[in-house]
Amino acid sequence: MVLIEPEEDGNIGAIARVMKNFGFKELILVNPKCKIGQEAYVRAMHAKDVLKGAKIVEEFDPNEYDFVVGTTAKGGGFYNVRRFSITPRELKGKLSGKVAILFGRESIGLKNEELEMCDLVVRVPTSKKYPTMNISHACAILLYELSGLKEERRLAKREEREAVLKMAEEVLREIRFKKTSQKKTILLTLRRVLSRAGLRKREAYTLAGMFRSIRNAMKNEGN
Amino acid sequence: MVLIEPEEDGNIGAIARVMKNFGFKELILVNPKCKIGQEAYVRAMHAKDVLKGAKIVEEFDPNEYDFVVGTTAKGGGFYNVRRFSITPRELKGKLSGKVAILFGRESIGLKNEELEMCDLVVRVPTSKKYPTMNISHACAILLYELSGLKEERRLAKREEREAVLKMAEEVLREIRFKKTSQKKTILLTLRRVLSRAGLRKREAYTLAGMFRSIRNAMKNEGN
């Protein structure tokens, strides 16, 4: 993460926090126009290590990186080739090796000559009425897209989902439907709904338990 | 966008800005714990209209919305059903009609009883080392994902989903559970599974019909 001539230390702190949120560490400040004071540390919260570890340099050298990604709030129009941009989503799969993400000044962003040294330019698709995001928010969205952080989930396996459906079927067997197609439609609906929901293990147990309780109640009353 | 007992006006301003960036307007502050002062207006930048238009209310009523989406920084573990979450990306296609996105207090987030009234819970996948994002950054990522929402689907409305749950509840009333918490967990699980599945109208009718048939069968046998 490379900030070119940042102007407000609160934003630098906020960026340090969001970097740590997404597992990024290396922050470079190119010729900062503000002192990194209390506001930066307040906003960094538990990412003071990222803030303290920030490198301050006078100039940025694109040749140290495999990819240099520029950011802009303005679209390229038809002629301004240097501002032709892609979305944060589209960055995925286009980067490898050592990557620098450049953010410009809060006031005027990156200059044309800075955008010219970028291999890719990215723009968050925003409202035309107010396209310019706060720098730390734009940064949050970029890092969110770039972070490969995968959530470990304990999704129900096929047999656990099938157990729910089997119990539901046993319940439905107790009911005399006029058409057999009704039962089939219900079970298909259940199957689809459970799959689309990304059913967790624990939820599968709960729902199978529900149908089991219903079945038992029906059988007892039937006796 | 609904902020529950927000504590820092700077964050409220930042959220107003990011809302306008993505074309959102309606901001609701529930029982705010801070005055909306200068810091809010500084951070809102050109979104002072959103900030000024914010409604301040004492309580939040989920029944005014088709979908209520909660946000959390903490994962659900295996047992904490109310914190089972999906990612911002996965919200796509699961919302329609009037939608409320709830953000909790900066200090402790949403309380358990607040999460229980949510139809969906969303969590930004962050680093385990520092999972808690600044509220306005989490908001930026959510709105970024939601602003791409264009697909019109015939999703079940709140009352159609509620009809399924009501029928399920009537069935469960016939069963003697050892603990009352069991019934509550089942109904919460059902609510979440139906919402996460992006339940269609037609499916809501089918599932409500299933529970109605079960209820009728149980009542008949009871006679």
Coordinates of C-alpha atoms in Angstrom, one line a residue:
Chain A
M1 CA 0.0 0.0 0.0
V2 CA 1.6 3.2 -1.2
L3 CA 0.3 6.6 -0.2
I4 CA 1.5 9.4 -2.4
E5 CA 1.8 12.7 -0.5
P6 CA -1.0 12.0 2.0
E7 CA -2.4 15.1 3.6
E8 CA -4.3 13.9 6.7
D9 CA -2.8 11.7 9.3
G10 CA -6.3 10.4 10.4
N11 CA -6.6 8.7 7.0
I12 CA -3.2 7.1 7.3
G13 CA -4.3 5.6 10.7
A14 CA -7.6 4.4 9.2
I15 CA -5.7 2.8 6.3
A16 CA -3.3 1.0 8.7
R17 CA -6.3 -0.4 10.5
V18 CA -8.1 -1.7 7.4
M19 CA -4.7 -3.1 6.2
K20 CA -4.4 -5.2 9.3
N21 CA -8.1 -6.2 9.0
F22 CA -7.3 -7.8 5.7
G23 CA -3.9 -9.2 6.6
F24 CA -1.7 -6.6 4.8
K25 CA 1.4 -5.1 6.5
E26 CA 3.6 -3.0 4.3
L27 CA 2.7 0.6 4.2
I28 CA 4.8 3.2 2.3
L29 CA 4.3 6.9 2.6
V30 CA 5.8 8.9 -0.2
N31 CA 6.7 12.4 0.8
P32 CA 3.8 12.8 3.3
K33 CA 2.4 16.3 3.8
C34 CA 1.3 15.8 7.4
K35 CA 2.9 14.7 10.6
I36 CA 1.8 11.3 11.8
G37 CA 0.3 12.4 15.1
Q38 CA -2.3 11.4 17.7
E39 CA -5.2 11.3 15.2
A40 CA -3.4 8.6 13.2
Y41 CA -2.8 6.4 16.2
V42 CA -6.4 6.9 17.5
R43 CA -7.8 5.8 14.1
A44 CA -5.3 2.9 13.7
M45 CA -6.7 1.3 16.9
H46 CA -5.0 -2.1 17.1
A47 CA -3.0 -1.6 14.0
K48 CA -0.4 0.7 15.6
D49 CA 2.2 -1.9 14.5
V50 CA 1.4 -1.3 10.9
L51 CA 1.5 2.5 11.4
K52 CA 4.8 2.3 13.3
G53 CA 6.3 0.0 10.6
A54 CA 5.4 2.4 7.8
K55 CA 8.3 3.4 5.6
I56 CA 8.7 7.0 4.7
V57 CA 10.4 7.6 1.4
E58 CA 10.9 10.6 -0.8
E59 CA 10.2 9.0 -4.1
F60 CA 8.4 6.0 -5.4
D61 CA 10.2 3.7 -7.8
P62 CA 7.8 1.5 -9.9
N63 CA 10.7 -0.7 -11.0
E64 CA 10.9 -2.4 -7.6
Y65 CA 7.5 -4.0 -8.2
D66 CA 6.0 -6.6 -10.5
F67 CA 2.8 -4.7 -10.7
V68 CA 1.9 -1.1 -9.9
V69 CA -1.8 -0.4 -9.5
G70 CA -3.0 3.1 -9.6
T71 CA -6.3 4.3 -8.2
T72 CA -8.6 7.0 -9.4
A73 CA -12.0 8.5 -8.7
K74 CA -12.4 9.8 -12.2
G75 CA -13.3 7.7 -15.3
G76 CA -11.2 7.9 -18.4
G77 CA -13.8 9.3 -20.8
F78 CA -13.0 8.4 -24.4
Y79 CA -9.6 10.0 -24.8
N80 CA -7.9 10.0 -21.4
V81 CA -6.2 6.6 -21.9
R82 CA -4.2 6.9 -18.7
R83 CA -7.4 6.9 -16.7
F84 CA -9.0 3.9 -18.4
S85 CA -9.8 1.7 -15.4
I86 CA -11.1 -1.6 -14.3
T87 CA -13.1 -2.4 -11.1
P88 CA -11.6 -3.8 -7.9
R89 CA -13.4 -7.1 -8.7
E90 CA -11.6 -7.4 -12.0
L91 CA -8.2 -7.1 -10.3
K92 CA -8.5 -10.7 -9.2
G93 CA -6.3 -13.0 -11.1
K94 CA -4.4 -10.2 -12.8
L95 CA -1.7 -9.7 -10.1
S96 CA 1.2 -11.7 -8.9
G97 CA 4.7 -11.2 -7.4
K98 CA 5.4 -7.9 -5.7
V99 CA 2.5 -5.5 -6.0
A100 CA 2.1 -1.8 -5.1
I101 CA -1.2 -0.2 -4.8
L102 CA -1.0 3.6 -5.2
F103 CA -3.3 6.1 -3.6
G104 CA -3.1 9.7 -4.4
R105 CA -3.6 12.9 -2.3
E106 CA -6.9 13.4 -0.6
S107 CA -7.3 16.7 -2.5
I108 CA -6.4 15.9 -6.1
G109 CA -5.6 12.1 -6.2
L110 CA -2.8 10.8 -8.5
K111 CA -1.4 13.1 -11.1
N112 CA -1.4 12.2 -14.7
E113 CA 2.3 11.4 -14.8
E114 CA 1.9 9.1 -11.7
L115 CA -1.0 7.3 -13.4
E116 CA 1.2 6.8 -16.4
M117 CA 3.7 4.6 -14.5
C118 CA 0.9 2.3 -13.4
D119 CA 0.4 -1.1 -15.0
L120 CA -3.3 -1.1 -14.0
V121 CA -5.7 1.6 -13.0
V122 CA -8.6 0.7 -10.7
R123 CA -11.7 2.7 -10.0
V124 CA -14.5 1.8 -7.5
P125 CA -17.7 2.2 -9.4
T126 CA -19.5 5.0 -7.5
S127 CA -22.5 7.2 -7.9
K128 CA -22.1 10.0 -10.5
K129 CA -23.6 12.4 -8.1
Y130 CA -20.7 12.0 -5.7
P131 CA -18.0 9.7 -7.1
T132 CA -15.1 10.7 -4.8
M133 CA -14.6 8.3 -1.9
N134 CA -12.6 8.9 1.2
I135 CA -9.2 7.4 0.6
S136 CA -9.4 4.9 3.5
H137 CA -12.8 3.7 2.3
A138 CA -11.6 3.1 -1.3
C139 CA -8.7 1.3 0.3
A140 CA -11.0 -0.9 2.3
I141 CA -12.9 -2.0 -0.8
L142 CA -9.7 -2.8 -2.7
L143 CA -8.2 -4.8 0.1
Y144 CA -11.5 -6.6 0.6
E145 CA -11.3 -7.7 -3.0
L146 CA -7.6 -8.5 -3.0
S147 CA -7.6 -10.5 0.3
G148 CA -7.9 -14.2 -0.3
L149 CA -9.2 -14.6 3.2
K150 CA -11.4 -17.7 3.0
E151 CA -13.9 -18.3 5.7
E152 CA -13.9 -21.8 7.2
R153 CA -17.4 -22.9 7.4
R154 CA -18.9 -26.1 8.7
L155 CA -21.4 -26.6 6.0
A156 CA -23.6 -29.6 6.2
K157 CA -22.4 -32.5 4.0
R158 CA -24.6 -34.2 1.5
E159 CA -25.6 -37.0 3.9
E160 CA -26.4 -34.4 6.6
R161 CA -28.7 -32.6 4.2
E162 CA -30.2 -35.9 3.1
A163 CA -30.9 -36.8 6.7
V164 CA -33.2 -33.7 6.9
L165 CA -35.0 -34.6 3.7
K166 CA -35.4 -38.3 4.8
M167 CA -37.0 -37.1 8.1
A168 CA -39.2 -34.7 6.2
E169 CA -40.3 -37.5 3.9
E170 CA -41.2 -39.7 6.8
V171 CA -43.4 -36.9 8.2
L172 CA -45.0 -36.4 4.8
R173 CA -45.7 -40.1 4.5
E174 CA -48.1 -39.8 7.4
I175 CA -50.2 -37.2 5.5
R176 CA -52.6 -38.3 2.8
F177 CA -52.0 -35.9 -0.1
K178 CA -54.5 -35.9 -2.9
K179 CA -51.8 -35.8 -5.5
T180 CA -48.5 -37.6 -5.2
S181 CA -46.9 -34.8 -7.1
Q182 CA -47.5 -32.5 -4.1
K183 CA -45.2 -34.5 -1.9
K184 CA -42.6 -34.5 -4.7
T185 CA -42.8 -30.8 -5.1
I186 CA -42.4 -30.2 -1.4
L187 CA -39.3 -32.4 -1.1
L188 CA -37.7 -30.8 -4.2
T189 CA -38.4 -27.3 -2.7
L190 CA -36.9 -28.3 0.6
R191 CA -33.8 -29.7 -1.2
R192 CA -33.3 -26.6 -3.2
V193 CA -33.9 -24.2 -0.3
L194 CA -31.4 -26.1 2.0
S195 CA -28.7 -26.1 -0.7
R196 CA -29.1 -22.5 -1.6
A197 CA -29.0 -21.5 2.0
G198 CA -25.5 -22.9 2.5
L199 CA -26.9 -25.0 5.3
R200 CA -24.5 -25.4 8.2
K201 CA -24.0 -28.7 10.0
R202 CA -25.6 -27.5 13.2
E203 CA -28.6 -26.2 11.3
A204 CA -29.0 -29.6 9.5
Y205 CA -29.1 -31.3 13.0
T206 CA -31.7 -28.8 14.2
L207 CA -34.0 -29.2 11.2
A208 CA -33.6 -33.0 11.1
G209 CA -34.4 -32.9 14.8
M210 CA -37.5 -30.9 14.1
F211 CA -38.9 -33.3 11.6
R212 CA -38.0 -36.2 13.9
S213 CA -39.9 -34.7 16.7
I214 CA -42.9 -34.1 14.4
R215 CA -42.8 -37.7 13.2
N216 CA -42.6 -39.1 16.7
A217 CA -45.5 -36.9 17.8
M218 CA -47.6 -38.0 14.9
K219 CA -46.8 -41.7 15.5
N220 CA -47.6 -41.5 19.2
E221 CA -50.9 -39.9 18.5
G222 CA -51.6 -42.5 15.8
N223 CA -51.2 -45.3 18.4
Chain B
M1 CA -28.8 2.1 6.7
V2 CA -29.6 1.8 10.4
L3 CA -27.1 2.6 13.1
I4 CA -28.0 1.2 16.5
E5 CA -26.7 3.5 19.3
P6 CA -23.8 5.0 17.4
E7 CA -21.1 6.4 19.7
E8 CA -18.9 8.6 17.5
D9 CA -20.2 11.3 15.2
G10 CA -17.2 11.2 13.0
N11 CA -18.2 7.7 12.0
I12 CA -21.8 8.8 11.2
G13 CA -20.4 11.5 8.9
A14 CA -18.1 9.0 7.2
I15 CA -21.0 6.6 6.7
A16 CA -23.1 9.4 5.2
R17 CA -20.4 10.1 2.7
V18 CA -20.0 6.4 1.7
M19 CA -23.7 6.1 1.4
K20 CA -23.8 9.0 -1.1
N21 CA -20.8 7.5 -2.9
F22 CA -22.9 4.4 -3.7
G23 CA -26.3 6.2 -4.2
F24 CA -27.9 5.4 -0.9
K25 CA -29.9 8.0 1.0
E26 CA -31.9 6.9 4.0
L27 CA -29.9 6.9 7.2
I28 CA -31.6 6.1 10.5
L29 CA -30.0 6.6 13.9
V30 CA -31.5 4.6 16.7
N31 CA -30.9 6.2 20.0
P32 CA -27.6 7.7 19.2
K33 CA -25.1 8.1 22.1
C34 CA -23.3 11.1 20.6
K35 CA -24.2 14.6 19.4
I36 CA -24.0 15.0 15.6
G37 CA -21.4 17.8 15.7
Q38 CA -18.7 19.3 13.6
E39 CA -16.7 16.1 13.2
A40 CA -19.7 14.4 11.5
Y41 CA -20.0 17.3 9.0
V42 CA -16.3 17.4 8.3
R43 CA -16.2 13.7 7.5
A44 CA -19.5 13.8 5.5
M45 CA -17.8 16.2 3.0
H46 CA -20.3 16.5 0.1
A47 CA -22.9 14.2 1.8
K48 CA -24.1 16.8 4.3
D49 CA -27.6 16.3 2.8
V50 CA -27.6 12.6 3.8
L51 CA -26.4 13.6 7.3
K52 CA -29.0 16.3 7.7
G53 CA -31.7 14.0 6.4
A54 CA -30.9 11.3 8.9
K55 CA -33.9 10.2 11.0
I56 CA -33.4 9.8 14.7
V57 CA -35.6 7.3 16.4
E58 CA -35.8 5.7 19.7
E59 CA -36.5 2.1 18.6
F60 CA -36.1 0.0 15.5
D61 CA -39.1 -1.9 14.2
P62 CA -38.0 -4.9 12.0
N63 CA -41.6 -5.3 10.8
E64 CA -41.4 -2.2 8.6
Y65 CA -38.9 -4.0 6.4
D66 CA -39.0 -7.0 4.0
F67 CA -35.4 -7.9 5.0
V68 CA -33.4 -6.9 8.1
V69 CA -29.7 -7.6 7.7
G70 CA -27.5 -7.6 10.8
T71 CA -23.7 -7.1 10.8
T72 CA -21.2 -8.8 13.0
A73 CA -17.4 -8.9 13.4
K74 CA -17.6 -12.3 15.2
G75 CA -18.2 -15.6 13.6
G76 CA -20.8 -18.0 15.0
G77 CA -18.7 -21.0 16.1
F78 CA -20.7 -24.2 16.1
Y79 CA -23.5 -23.4 18.5
N80 CA -24.1 -19.7 18.3
V81 CA -26.9 -20.0 15.6
R82 CA -27.7 -16.3 15.8
R83 CA -24.2 -15.3 14.6
F84 CA -24.1 -17.7 11.6
S85 CA -23.2 -15.3 8.8
I86 CA -22.6 -15.0 5.1
T87 CA -20.2 -12.6 3.2
P88 CA -21.2 -9.3 1.7
R89 CA -20.8 -10.9 -1.7
E90 CA -23.3 -13.6 -0.9
L91 CA -26.0 -11.0 -0.2
K92 CA -26.5 -10.7 -3.9
G93 CA -29.9 -12.1 -5.0
K94 CA -31.1 -12.5 -1.5
L95 CA -32.7 -9.1 -0.9
S96 CA -35.7 -7.3 -2.4
G97 CA -38.3 -4.8 -1.3
K98 CA -37.5 -2.6 1.7
V99 CA -34.2 -3.5 3.3
A100 CA -32.6 -2.4 6.5
I101 CA -28.9 -2.9 7.2
L102 CA -28.1 -2.8 10.9
F103 CA -24.8 -1.7 12.3
G104 CA -24.2 -1.9 16.0
R105 CA -22.3 0.2 18.5
E106 CA -18.6 0.9 17.8
S107 CA -17.7 -0.7 21.2
I108 CA -19.7 -3.9 21.3
G109 CA -21.6 -4.2 18.0
L110 CA -25.1 -5.6 17.9
K111 CA -26.5 -7.5 21.0
N112 CA -27.7 -11.0 20.8
E113 CA -31.4 -10.0 21.0
E114 CA -30.8 -7.5 18.1
L115 CA -29.2 -10.2 16.0
E116 CA -32.1 -12.5 16.7
M117 CA -34.5 -10.2 14.8
C118 CA -32.3 -10.2 11.7
D119 CA -33.3 -12.3 8.7
L120 CA -29.7 -12.4 7.5
V121 CA -26.4 -11.8 9.2
V122 CA -23.4 -10.6 7.3
R123 CA -19.8 -10.6 8.2
V124 CA -16.8 -9.2 6.2
P125 CA -14.2 -11.9 6.1
T126 CA -11.3 -10.3 7.9
S127 CA -8.0 -11.4 9.4
K128 CA -8.1 -13.5 12.6
K129 CA -5.4 -11.3 14.0
Y130 CA -7.6 -8.2 13.9
P131 CA -11.1 -8.9 12.7
T132 CA -12.9 -5.8 13.9
M133 CA -13.3 -3.2 11.2
N134 CA -14.1 0.4 11.7
I135 CA -17.9 0.7 11.2
S136 CA -17.7 3.0 8.3
H137 CA -15.3 0.7 6.5
A138 CA -17.5 -2.3 7.0
C139 CA -20.3 -0.1 5.7
A140 CA -18.3 0.9 2.6
I141 CA -17.7 -2.8 1.7
L142 CA -21.4 -3.7 2.1
L143 CA -22.7 -0.8 0.1
Y144 CA -20.1 -1.5 -2.6
E145 CA -21.5 -5.0 -2.9
L146 CA -25.1 -4.0 -2.6
S147 CA -24.8 -1.2 -5.2
G148 CA -24.4 -3.8 -7.9
L149 CA -27.7 -5.2 -7.0
K150 CA -29.9 -5.0 -10.0
E151 CA -31.5 -8.4 -10.4
E152 CA -35.2 -8.5 -10.1
R153 CA -36.4 -11.7 -8.7
R154 CA -39.7 -12.7 -7.3
L155 CA -38.5 -13.3 -3.8
A156 CA -41.0 -14.0 -1.0
K157 CA -41.9 -10.9 0.9
R158 CA -41.7 -10.7 4.7
E159 CA -45.3 -11.6 5.2
E160 CA -44.9 -14.6 2.9
R161 CA -41.9 -15.8 4.8
E162 CA -43.6 -15.1 8.1
A163 CA -46.6 -17.3 7.0
V164 CA -44.2 -20.3 6.7
L165 CA -42.8 -19.6 10.1
K166 CA -46.2 -19.2 11.6
M167 CA -47.3 -22.5 10.3
A168 CA -44.2 -24.2 11.5
E169 CA -44.8 -22.7 14.9
E170 CA -48.3 -24.1 15.0
V171 CA -46.9 -27.5 14.2
L172 CA -44.2 -27.2 16.9
R173 CA -46.9 -26.2 19.4
E174 CA -48.3 -29.7 19.2
I175 CA -45.0 -31.2 20.3
R176 CA -43.9 -31.3 23.9
F177 CA -40.3 -30.2 23.9
K178 CA -38.2 -30.7 27.0
K179 CA -36.8 -27.2 26.8
T180 CA -38.6 -24.2 25.4
S181 CA -35.2 -23.0 24.0
Q182 CA -35.4 -25.9 21.5
K183 CA -38.5 -24.5 19.8
K184 CA -36.9 -21.0 19.7
T185 CA -33.7 -22.4 18.1
I186 CA -35.7 -24.3 15.5
L187 CA -37.7 -21.2 14.5
L188 CA -34.6 -19.0 14.3
T189 CA -32.8 -21.7 12.2
L190 CA -35.8 -21.8 9.9
R191 CA -35.9 -18.0 9.6
R192 CA -32.3 -17.8 8.7
V193 CA -32.3 -20.7 6.3
L194 CA -35.3 -19.3 4.4
S195 CA -33.7 -15.9 4.1
R196 CA -30.3 -17.1 3.1
A197 CA -31.9 -19.3 0.4
G198 CA -33.3 -16.3 -1.3
L199 CA -36.7 -17.9 -1.0
R200 CA -39.0 -17.4 -3.9
K201 CA -42.7 -16.6 -3.6
R202 CA -43.7 -20.0 -4.9
E203 CA -41.4 -21.8 -2.5
A204 CA -42.9 -19.9 0.4
Y205 CA -46.4 -21.1 -0.6
T206 CA -45.1 -24.7 -0.9
L207 CA -43.4 -24.7 2.5
A208 CA -46.3 -23.0 4.3
G209 CA -48.6 -25.6 2.6
M210 CA -46.4 -28.4 3.9
F211 CA -46.6 -27.2 7.5
R212 CA -50.3 -26.6 7.1
S213 CA -50.8 -30.2 6.0
I214 CA -48.7 -31.4 8.9
R215 CA -50.7 -29.3 11.3
N216 CA -54.0 -30.5 9.9
A217 CA -52.9 -34.2 10.0
M218 CA -51.8 -33.8 13.7
K219 CA -55.0 -32.1 14.7
N220 CA -57.1 -34.8 13.0
E221 CA -55.3 -37.6 14.6
G222 CA -55.6 -35.9 17.9
N223 CA -59.4 -35.9 17.6

